[in-house]
XYZ file of C-alpha atoms in Angstrom:
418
model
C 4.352 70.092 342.646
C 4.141 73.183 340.842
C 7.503 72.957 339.291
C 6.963 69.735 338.412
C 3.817 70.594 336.629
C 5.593 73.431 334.599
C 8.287 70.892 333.568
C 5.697 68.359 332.536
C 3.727 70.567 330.233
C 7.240 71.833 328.815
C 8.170 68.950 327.856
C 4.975 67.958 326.369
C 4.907 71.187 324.078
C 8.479 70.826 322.891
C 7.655 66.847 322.713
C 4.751 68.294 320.415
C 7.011 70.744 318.528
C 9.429 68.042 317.550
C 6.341 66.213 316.145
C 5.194 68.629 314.387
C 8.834 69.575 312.839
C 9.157 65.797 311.738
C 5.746 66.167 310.202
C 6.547 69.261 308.293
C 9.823 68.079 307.304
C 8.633 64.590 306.078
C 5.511 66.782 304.328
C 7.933 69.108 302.655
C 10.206 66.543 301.119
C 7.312 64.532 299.921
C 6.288 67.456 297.997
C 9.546 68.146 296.879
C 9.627 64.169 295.574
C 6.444 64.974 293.699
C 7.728 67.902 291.959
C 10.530 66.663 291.192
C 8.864 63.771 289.292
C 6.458 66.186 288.038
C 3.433 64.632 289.554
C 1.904 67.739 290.134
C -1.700 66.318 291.699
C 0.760 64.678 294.405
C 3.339 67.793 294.961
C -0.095 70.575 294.999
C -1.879 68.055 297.260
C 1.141 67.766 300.075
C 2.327 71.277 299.529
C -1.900 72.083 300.410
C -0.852 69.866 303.551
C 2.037 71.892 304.493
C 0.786 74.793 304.794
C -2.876 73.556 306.890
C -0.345 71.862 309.258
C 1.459 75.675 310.206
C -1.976 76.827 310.251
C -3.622 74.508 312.751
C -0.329 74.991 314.683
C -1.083 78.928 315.018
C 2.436 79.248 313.093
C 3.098 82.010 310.792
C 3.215 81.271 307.028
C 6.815 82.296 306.759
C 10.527 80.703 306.147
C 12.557 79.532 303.709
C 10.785 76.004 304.042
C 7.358 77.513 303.593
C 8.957 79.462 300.579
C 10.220 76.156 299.017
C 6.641 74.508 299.613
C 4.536 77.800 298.387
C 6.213 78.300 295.489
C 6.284 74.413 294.612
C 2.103 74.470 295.018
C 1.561 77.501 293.121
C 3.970 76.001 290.188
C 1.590 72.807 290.626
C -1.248 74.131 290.497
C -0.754 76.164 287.421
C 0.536 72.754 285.590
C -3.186 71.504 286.921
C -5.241 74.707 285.447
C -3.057 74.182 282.859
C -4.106 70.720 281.612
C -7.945 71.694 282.064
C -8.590 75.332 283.063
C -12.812 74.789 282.708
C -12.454 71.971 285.128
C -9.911 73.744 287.875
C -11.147 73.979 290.938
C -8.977 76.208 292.769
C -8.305 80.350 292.532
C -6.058 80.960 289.812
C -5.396 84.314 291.611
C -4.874 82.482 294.859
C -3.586 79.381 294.620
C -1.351 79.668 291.315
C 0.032 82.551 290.642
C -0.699 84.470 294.772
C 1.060 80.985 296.185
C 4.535 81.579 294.190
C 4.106 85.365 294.752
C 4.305 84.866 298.319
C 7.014 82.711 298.144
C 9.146 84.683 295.867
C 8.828 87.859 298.673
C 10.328 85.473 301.161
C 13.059 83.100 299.104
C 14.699 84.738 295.601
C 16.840 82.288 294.873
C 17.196 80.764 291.470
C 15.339 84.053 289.811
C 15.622 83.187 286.450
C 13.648 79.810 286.897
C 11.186 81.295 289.368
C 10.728 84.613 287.802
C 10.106 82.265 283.820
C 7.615 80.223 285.957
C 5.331 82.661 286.995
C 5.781 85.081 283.850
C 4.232 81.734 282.203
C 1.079 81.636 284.345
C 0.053 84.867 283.819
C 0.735 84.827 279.791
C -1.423 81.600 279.499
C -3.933 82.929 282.185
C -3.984 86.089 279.818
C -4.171 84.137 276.475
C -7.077 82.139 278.059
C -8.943 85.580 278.844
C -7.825 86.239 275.086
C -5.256 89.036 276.078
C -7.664 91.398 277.471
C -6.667 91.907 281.129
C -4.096 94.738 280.852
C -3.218 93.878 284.592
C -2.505 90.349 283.432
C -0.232 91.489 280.946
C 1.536 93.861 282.846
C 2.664 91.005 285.844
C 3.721 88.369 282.533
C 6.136 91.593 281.082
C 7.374 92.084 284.522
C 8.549 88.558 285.397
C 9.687 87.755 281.683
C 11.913 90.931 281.893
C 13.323 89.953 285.357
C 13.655 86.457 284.346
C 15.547 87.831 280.935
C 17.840 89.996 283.247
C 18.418 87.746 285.837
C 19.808 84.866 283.304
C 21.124 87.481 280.814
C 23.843 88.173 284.153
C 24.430 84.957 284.989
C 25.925 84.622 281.435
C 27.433 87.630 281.105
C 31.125 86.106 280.276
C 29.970 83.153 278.980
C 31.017 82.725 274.887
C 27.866 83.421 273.071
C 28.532 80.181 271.229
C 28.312 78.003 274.142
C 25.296 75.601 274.395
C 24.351 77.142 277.848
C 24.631 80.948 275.730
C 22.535 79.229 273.238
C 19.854 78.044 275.585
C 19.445 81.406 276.678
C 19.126 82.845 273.048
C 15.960 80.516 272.238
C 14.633 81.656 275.664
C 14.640 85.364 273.960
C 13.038 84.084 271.084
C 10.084 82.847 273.101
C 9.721 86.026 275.587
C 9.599 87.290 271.139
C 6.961 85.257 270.248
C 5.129 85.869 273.449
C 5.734 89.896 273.053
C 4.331 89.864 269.785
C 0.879 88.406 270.593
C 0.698 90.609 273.510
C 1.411 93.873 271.597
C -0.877 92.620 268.944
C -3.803 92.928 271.567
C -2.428 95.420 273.424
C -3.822 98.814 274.729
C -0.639 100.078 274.584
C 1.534 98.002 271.669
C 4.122 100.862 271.861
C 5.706 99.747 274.815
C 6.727 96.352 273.023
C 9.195 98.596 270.859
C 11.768 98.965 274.175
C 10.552 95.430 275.475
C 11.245 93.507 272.364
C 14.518 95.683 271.481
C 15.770 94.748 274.768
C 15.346 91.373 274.541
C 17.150 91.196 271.129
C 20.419 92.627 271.962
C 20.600 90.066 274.787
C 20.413 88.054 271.679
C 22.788 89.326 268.951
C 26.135 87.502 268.699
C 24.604 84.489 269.425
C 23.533 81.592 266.827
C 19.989 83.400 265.931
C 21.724 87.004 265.762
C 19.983 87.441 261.995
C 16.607 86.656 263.838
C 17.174 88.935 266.738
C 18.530 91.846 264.266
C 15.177 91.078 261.937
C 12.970 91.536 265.152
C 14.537 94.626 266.124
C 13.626 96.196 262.882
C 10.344 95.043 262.982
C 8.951 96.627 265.972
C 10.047 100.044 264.355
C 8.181 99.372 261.198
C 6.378 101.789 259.660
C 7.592 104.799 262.117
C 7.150 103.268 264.981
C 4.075 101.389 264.485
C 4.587 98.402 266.467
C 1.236 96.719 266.402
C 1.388 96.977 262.769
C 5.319 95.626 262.268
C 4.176 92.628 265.147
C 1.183 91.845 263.008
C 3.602 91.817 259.688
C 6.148 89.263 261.181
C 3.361 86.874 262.834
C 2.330 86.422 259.073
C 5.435 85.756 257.475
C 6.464 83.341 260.495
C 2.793 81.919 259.412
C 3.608 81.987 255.504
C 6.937 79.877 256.370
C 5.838 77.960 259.239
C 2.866 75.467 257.198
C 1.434 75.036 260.092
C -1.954 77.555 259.066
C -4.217 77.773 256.546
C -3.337 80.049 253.164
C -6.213 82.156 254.029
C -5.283 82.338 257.797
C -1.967 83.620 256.656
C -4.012 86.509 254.397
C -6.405 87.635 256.758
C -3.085 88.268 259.010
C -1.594 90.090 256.646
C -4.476 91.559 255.932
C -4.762 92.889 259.594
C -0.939 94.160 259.350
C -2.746 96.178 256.316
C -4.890 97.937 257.998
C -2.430 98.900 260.894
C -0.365 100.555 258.255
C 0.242 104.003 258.190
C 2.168 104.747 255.491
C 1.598 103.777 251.991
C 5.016 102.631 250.849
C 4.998 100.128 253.902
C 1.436 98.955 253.460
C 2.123 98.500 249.422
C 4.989 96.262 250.489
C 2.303 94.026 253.152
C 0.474 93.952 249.421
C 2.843 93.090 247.738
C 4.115 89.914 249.997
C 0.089 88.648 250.010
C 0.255 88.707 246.448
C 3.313 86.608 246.184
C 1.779 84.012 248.166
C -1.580 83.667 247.046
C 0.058 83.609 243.947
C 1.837 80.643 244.616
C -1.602 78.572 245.972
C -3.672 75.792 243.898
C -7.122 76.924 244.623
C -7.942 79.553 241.022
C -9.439 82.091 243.804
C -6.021 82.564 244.835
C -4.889 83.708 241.985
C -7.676 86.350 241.528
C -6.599 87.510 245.123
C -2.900 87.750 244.274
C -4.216 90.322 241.409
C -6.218 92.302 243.437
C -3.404 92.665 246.223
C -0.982 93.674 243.639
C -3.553 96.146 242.171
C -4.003 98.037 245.572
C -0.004 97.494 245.991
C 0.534 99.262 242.640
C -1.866 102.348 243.769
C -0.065 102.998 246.730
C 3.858 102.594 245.120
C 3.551 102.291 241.518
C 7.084 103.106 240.772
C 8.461 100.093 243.169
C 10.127 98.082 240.514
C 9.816 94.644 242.471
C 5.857 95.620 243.115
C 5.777 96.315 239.276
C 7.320 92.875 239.313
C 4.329 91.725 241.296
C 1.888 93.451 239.590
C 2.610 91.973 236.200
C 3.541 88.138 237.099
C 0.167 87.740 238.943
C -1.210 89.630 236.384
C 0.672 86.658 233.800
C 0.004 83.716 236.398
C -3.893 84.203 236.127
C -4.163 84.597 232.367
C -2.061 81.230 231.912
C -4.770 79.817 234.298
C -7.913 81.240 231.988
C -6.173 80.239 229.083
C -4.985 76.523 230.265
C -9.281 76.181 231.287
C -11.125 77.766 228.485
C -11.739 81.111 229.330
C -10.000 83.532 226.483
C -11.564 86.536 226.764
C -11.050 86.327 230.580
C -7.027 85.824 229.401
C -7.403 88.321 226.985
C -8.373 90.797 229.322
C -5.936 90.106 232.085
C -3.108 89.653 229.307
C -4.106 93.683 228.587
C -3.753 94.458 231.553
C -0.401 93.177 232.139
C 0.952 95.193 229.253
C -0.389 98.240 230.333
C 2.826 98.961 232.076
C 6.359 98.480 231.853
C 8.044 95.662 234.023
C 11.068 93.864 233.989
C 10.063 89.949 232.691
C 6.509 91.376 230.618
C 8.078 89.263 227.595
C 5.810 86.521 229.173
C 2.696 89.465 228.832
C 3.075 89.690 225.665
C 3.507 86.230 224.883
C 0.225 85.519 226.876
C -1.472 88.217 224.838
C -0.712 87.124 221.387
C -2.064 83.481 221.838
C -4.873 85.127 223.188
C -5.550 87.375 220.343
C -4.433 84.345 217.790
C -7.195 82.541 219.723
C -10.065 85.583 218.626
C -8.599 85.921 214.797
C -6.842 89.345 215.687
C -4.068 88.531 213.520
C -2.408 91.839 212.945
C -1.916 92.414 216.319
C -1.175 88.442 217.711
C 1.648 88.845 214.713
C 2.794 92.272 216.571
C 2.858 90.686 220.196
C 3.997 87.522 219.443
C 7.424 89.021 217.619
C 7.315 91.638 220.584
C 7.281 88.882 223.107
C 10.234 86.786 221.737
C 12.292 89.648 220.749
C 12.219 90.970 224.693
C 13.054 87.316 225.238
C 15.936 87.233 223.480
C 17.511 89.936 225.469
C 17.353 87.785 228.562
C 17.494 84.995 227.488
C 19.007 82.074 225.227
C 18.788 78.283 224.511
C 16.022 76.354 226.179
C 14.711 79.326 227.824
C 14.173 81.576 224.878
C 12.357 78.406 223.007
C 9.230 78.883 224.199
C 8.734 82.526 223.047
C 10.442 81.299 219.195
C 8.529 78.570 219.335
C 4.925 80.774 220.181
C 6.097 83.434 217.605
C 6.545 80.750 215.249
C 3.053 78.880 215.484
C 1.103 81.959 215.294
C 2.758 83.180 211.835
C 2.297 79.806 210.814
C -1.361 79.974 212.206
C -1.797 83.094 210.029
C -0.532 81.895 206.391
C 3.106 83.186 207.006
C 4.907 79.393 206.601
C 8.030 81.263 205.124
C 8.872 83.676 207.974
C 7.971 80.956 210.068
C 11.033 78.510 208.789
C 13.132 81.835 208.275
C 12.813 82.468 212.704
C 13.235 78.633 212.994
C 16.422 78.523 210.866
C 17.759 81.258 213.245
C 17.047 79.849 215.811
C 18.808 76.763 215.066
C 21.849 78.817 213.894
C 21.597 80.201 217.361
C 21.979 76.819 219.094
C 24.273 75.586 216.978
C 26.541 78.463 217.682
């Protein structure tokens, strides 16, 4: 009878076992079904059922199949926190990014993928705590590195034109993007000089090698001063991208500014902000692009191309006071543009005659006015130069000198005709 017993409740536990195998097996692939059509309510919910099944069996949480099923919750349940973090109701720590830690100890396989997945959670876990969890930062660096390696191997003989090489390269270019908000928060921005540089000579010979070779540069910009060569790029990726706000794209290079050590560097930040307010509608703009290439001139007044700078803003905002009224206000700014020597200040001086024709100062609109058209001839010709004849022209005729007047006209159709 005894025997008997002990073979009865045998067979009832390994009846059990069976059932409980067939219930973790039909679990596992119905979360694997979910994931695969990215339901991800569906895949966290069964993959939550996997692992409360091992539990109430008094079974370890251990395997390759739990391994499979962890890391497939945690993945879910990040896409959930993603779509709403306010309303998640699970622990990030715990159920996202602790889920597909535990399953990566167990099951490596696939590292790139798994290693990219998780370096995601905890960047957008540490963008959503606005990049201030140093611990949060550290874990996204680690898995984006061994994510970069891992796939960086894989592809080691592969042509660095293929589409799969190519793939890979944009990959680089986000882990980029991502590095460069990080070190622009970061305590310590001086480790993104190895991180980044690493990352872009995965990246050279393939189809973005320019890119790459500009990033590497970057980071070293200004001696080393990461935070402020990070902060430089992010606003002329801005300036191109028209995706932000003229004065969003200042106040970022504005920030690069101030992160500047030395002054040729930050003259050149000044320099770029005056170009592109420059280039904006709004009038303000153009009394900004002035004042940057003011403080760009203090710091490197000998830069030819900031000279440049200096005196078309300089020449863009006196048009503008002239075109609405305000002479004296062109005046002045016409002044100052011909305070220094640049190469293209013909259009100075041609702004500051019409001004001055505009007040009566005849002797010297006469003086500017020949000054402007004879630099313009040395640069240019035909259609080009007719603007500064034609300027020279109406302000001798403005001032009772018709004869001279037909005498520059005559040349100039000599000129042509030749």
């Amino acid at each position: 009878m005894v025997v008997l017993l002990a073979l009865a409740i045998t067979g009832s536990v390994a009846l059990a076992d069976a059932a409980l195998m067939e219930r973790l097996e039909a679990v596992k692939n119905a979360a694997i079904t979910a994931y695969n059509a990215r339901d991800w309510d569906a895949a966290a919910d069964h993959a939550g059922r996997y692992e409360a099944e091992l539990e109430a069996a008094g079974l370890p949480l251990a395997g390759a199949d739990y391994a499979l099923v962890a890391f497939i919750g945690g993945h879910a349940q990040f896409e959930i926190w993603k779509r709403d973090p306010d309303a998640f109701r699970g622990d990030f720590e715990e159920d996202v990014v602790g889920a597909m830690e535990r399953s990566l100890k167990i099951l490596q396989d696939d590292p790139f993928y798994k290693h990219n997945v998780l370096a995601s959670a905890y960047y957008e876990k540490l963008r959503r705590d606005h990049f201030q969890d140093l611990e949060l930062e550290n874990r996204a660096n680690w898995h984006m590195l061994r994510a970069l390696m891992a796939r960086y191997e894989e592809l080691e003989d592969a042509p660095r034109d293929s589409e799969e090489f190519t793939a890979f390269a944009k990959y680089l270019l986000l882990y980029a993007n991502r590095a460069f908000e990080m070190a622009r928060h970061s305590e310590v921005p001086e480790l993104y000089l190895v991180r980044v540089r690493e990352a872009c000579r995965m990246g050279f010979g393939s189809r973005f090698a320019d890119r790459f070779a500009r990033l590497y540069e970057v980071v070293g910009f200004d001696d080393g001063n990461t935070r402020a060569g990070v902060l430089w790029q992010i606003a002329l990726d801005m300036m191109n991208g028209g995706e932000h706000t003229p004065r969003e794209v200042l106040d970022t290079f504005a920030e690069a500014a101030a992160e500047t050590r030395g002054q040729r560097e930050r003259a050149e930040i000044f320099r770029q902000m005056s170009d592109f307010a420059s280039r904006q509608d709004e009038h303000q703009f153009k009394l900004d692009a002035v004042e940057y290439a003011r403080k760009a001139f203090r710091l490197d007044p000998d830069n030819p191309e900031i000279r440049v700078q200096y005196g078309t803003s300089l020449h863009v905002l006196s048009y503008a006071h002239f075109q609405s009224g305000r002479f004296r206000e062109a005046l002045d700014v016409a002044e100052e543009a011909v305070a220094f020597e640049w190469e293209g200040d013909e259009v100075a001086y041609f702004d500051l005659s019409r001004a001055q024709a505009n007040f009566g100062d005849k002797i010297n609109a006469l003086v500017n006015a020949e000054k402007a058209w004879q630099k313009a001839r040395t640069r240019f010709e035909g259609d080009e130069l007719q603007p500064f004849r034609q300027n020279y022209v109406n302000i001798l005729r403005q001032f009772g000198l018709p004869r001279k007047a037909e005498e520059i006209e005559l040349a100039g159709r000599r000129e042509q005709g030749s």
